[in-house]
DNA sequence: GCTAAACGGGTTTTT
DNA sequence: CCCGTTTAGC
């Protein structure tokens, strides 16, 4: 249909309508990459070149997968459920569920998230009496995950020194532990799925015959294992349509291998490398800045963004004396932007590391500007939610020792460390799970453990016919979790989250196409089917299972292959949910540069542009480290549509110490004619000998009164230390609050006033919140209620 | 078995 | 400085 291709530029058009052969689309920032990917799928289907069942599209995040799914169904009248669209992990999970026997996994295998994995490793090391000072569990975790991402099992790892030999030995033990418990960690999902396809030719042939069209988003972020998995699926004849941008590769630290782009180009003999260089996001000066900066990198595939928009405004640069003054300036500038009618949500403040958000948040709170910080705890990572999930996991898979250890004594049941050590010993002796070892423990410990075993058994029996939400609700109650948090002073939020978990279960059923009344632990009988398509029930020797080509379809957590409970538990591990920051409200966006990738804002502040911070000092230690920092800066710059601000501070409080940094080298790599210095530009050589760690020099400079006072008064004023106590008492009447007063805030909950400052419209209160720590609130803005 | 103090570590992060 | 985790002590 012509309308599908309408408004595509020639390069986009060419990419969308490529013949079915390996293609690499080098898509610059803001060049319509996602649109091309989605239109490509729609075009293939519309022209009868592909049926939905032959399409596999893979992304890195659930958010990206959801967006793709959503935009695709808006574009096409067909049901997108026939397609496999999801994350690498989601798709691998789905395949492993369908073929769990061939993969050597129990039907109810559970997924360990990063935190679960670490606790499993700690437990393993404790059991083996390994010195965790000499072999830090975190390092072992990294070692294991890294090996898996290279496709290496313990026997393949090349280790010579005693240290690495120990790690290999522990890796092996860890694998055995996981296998016995029926759990897989994140990289295992991929490796297991890779091996499943690699070692099972009929199965591989089946999927190769099915997925004629494989599309990959953010290809520059793939690691070696993901690339190998894609190659396996593609086989000899299927086309991979890879979209990516080597200049936006910012995840090397977690295994991403930009080299996959070059390898792909060569190994698949890509004839069509299409560059999308037309940018639809940023004004000219901003793009010029991005282009010139990134030109400093070597080994690029080569790309230069262009725009039809005019030059637009210059890039504004601000030098602050201190980090708090920098924050003060940012907030003043944001106020000005808002007063021109710009929505708060169109303003982003970016920083290199999370620690930098504190000062900015503090200043925003004082100014009464709504903001949202990205990052932090997410829904399924909360302790109460994880506890409830652990009970659910135990019902489904009693061998899951990670879940067992988590809740065996929570709420407290008088089962202490001593009893658990005894139990772990028995489990090791009989080579079984902790739950299975309970009968071997005698005495008082044995009896309390016995009643825990009975509790789980009872839960399992009682929930046999319950739907998923009923099961969750039942477990929250029967476990004692509800009662426990009811009795806790600060348990209200946690209780609400547990209720939210029940809601999440209901939402899950409808989103994933499960019947609402399906028992949580049975594979639903599809309409018209004569028997449940329980692939789990295939004969043991079903090593050569070949599925109907129309085969397994449906959403990520597939009702045909997963019980609602298994699906929900996978969902909880694979998609940790939103972080707590209140969404929806119009608020200034605060995030790291990494978190900003893929987003765009009318106005962007890139802050803390100092040597050591951005580029980060540790980047100097790594091969290609500085280039990755530069790509990160490139990503940051290209987030801005119309206004870009760059700022740095002469001194900054970090880890309790004042550091004196020189401005980032990136300033020298930008086209000077696009920059507008709001503070006088001081040539580096005029001020600094060279290195930044010359504290004495910095202090002298900082102490110069003409500098310290300069710029915005607001910055200094909001950050000054609270007035002495006597002054606060004097002013107390004017604010309507007293120190020590109990208060309630709609967002932060209960707290106590610890200090007061100012009066009238400027009145501020410092409140120590039970759940959110100490904050300064502008009383004119914050909805603070007195509690008697 | 639970609470308080000492301790350690702090770049970026999704699954 | 600030946090989460471990350990010491009741």
PDB file of C-alpha atoms (C1' of nucleotides) in Angstrom, chain A residues 60-62 89 114 352 354 416 592 622, chain B residues 1-2 8-15:
ATOM      1  CA  UNK A  60      16.705  -5.474  24.351  1.00  0.00           C
ATOM      2  CA  UNK A  61      14.027  -4.050  26.560  1.00  0.00           C
ATOM      3  CA  UNK A  62      10.438  -4.942  27.187  1.00  0.00           C
ATOM      4  CA  UNK A  89      15.511 -13.255  27.134  1.00  0.00           C
ATOM      5  CA  UNK A 114      20.607 -10.729  39.248  1.00  0.00           C
ATOM      6  CA  UNK A 352      26.955  10.645  34.067  1.00  0.00           C
ATOM      7  CA  UNK A 354      23.450   8.611  39.719  1.00  0.00           C
ATOM      8  CA  UNK A 416      17.493 -19.620  62.724  1.00  0.00           C
ATOM      9  CA  UNK A 592      21.701   9.229  33.659  1.00  0.00           C
ATOM     10  CA  UNK A 622      39.670   0.355  29.699  1.00  0.00           C
TER      11      UNK A 622
ATOM     12  C1'  DG B   1      16.890 -14.069  67.205  1.00  0.00           C
ATOM     13  C1'  DC B   2      16.821  -9.464  66.960  1.00  0.00           C
ATOM     14  C1'  DG B   8      33.032  -1.314  52.968  1.00  0.00           C
ATOM     15  C1'  DG B   9      32.345   0.493  48.643  1.00  0.00           C
ATOM     16  C1'  DG B  10      30.497   4.053  45.468  1.00  0.00           C
ATOM     17  C1'  DT B  11      30.198   4.555  36.800  1.00  0.00           C
ATOM     18  C1'  DT B  12      27.067   3.329  33.529  1.00  0.00           C
ATOM     19  C1'  DT B  13      22.314  -1.286  33.362  1.00  0.00           C
ATOM     20  C1'  DT B  14      18.674  -4.619  31.010  1.00  0.00           C
ATOM     21  C1'  DT B  15      17.249  -9.075  31.200  1.00  0.00           C
TER      22       DT B  15
END
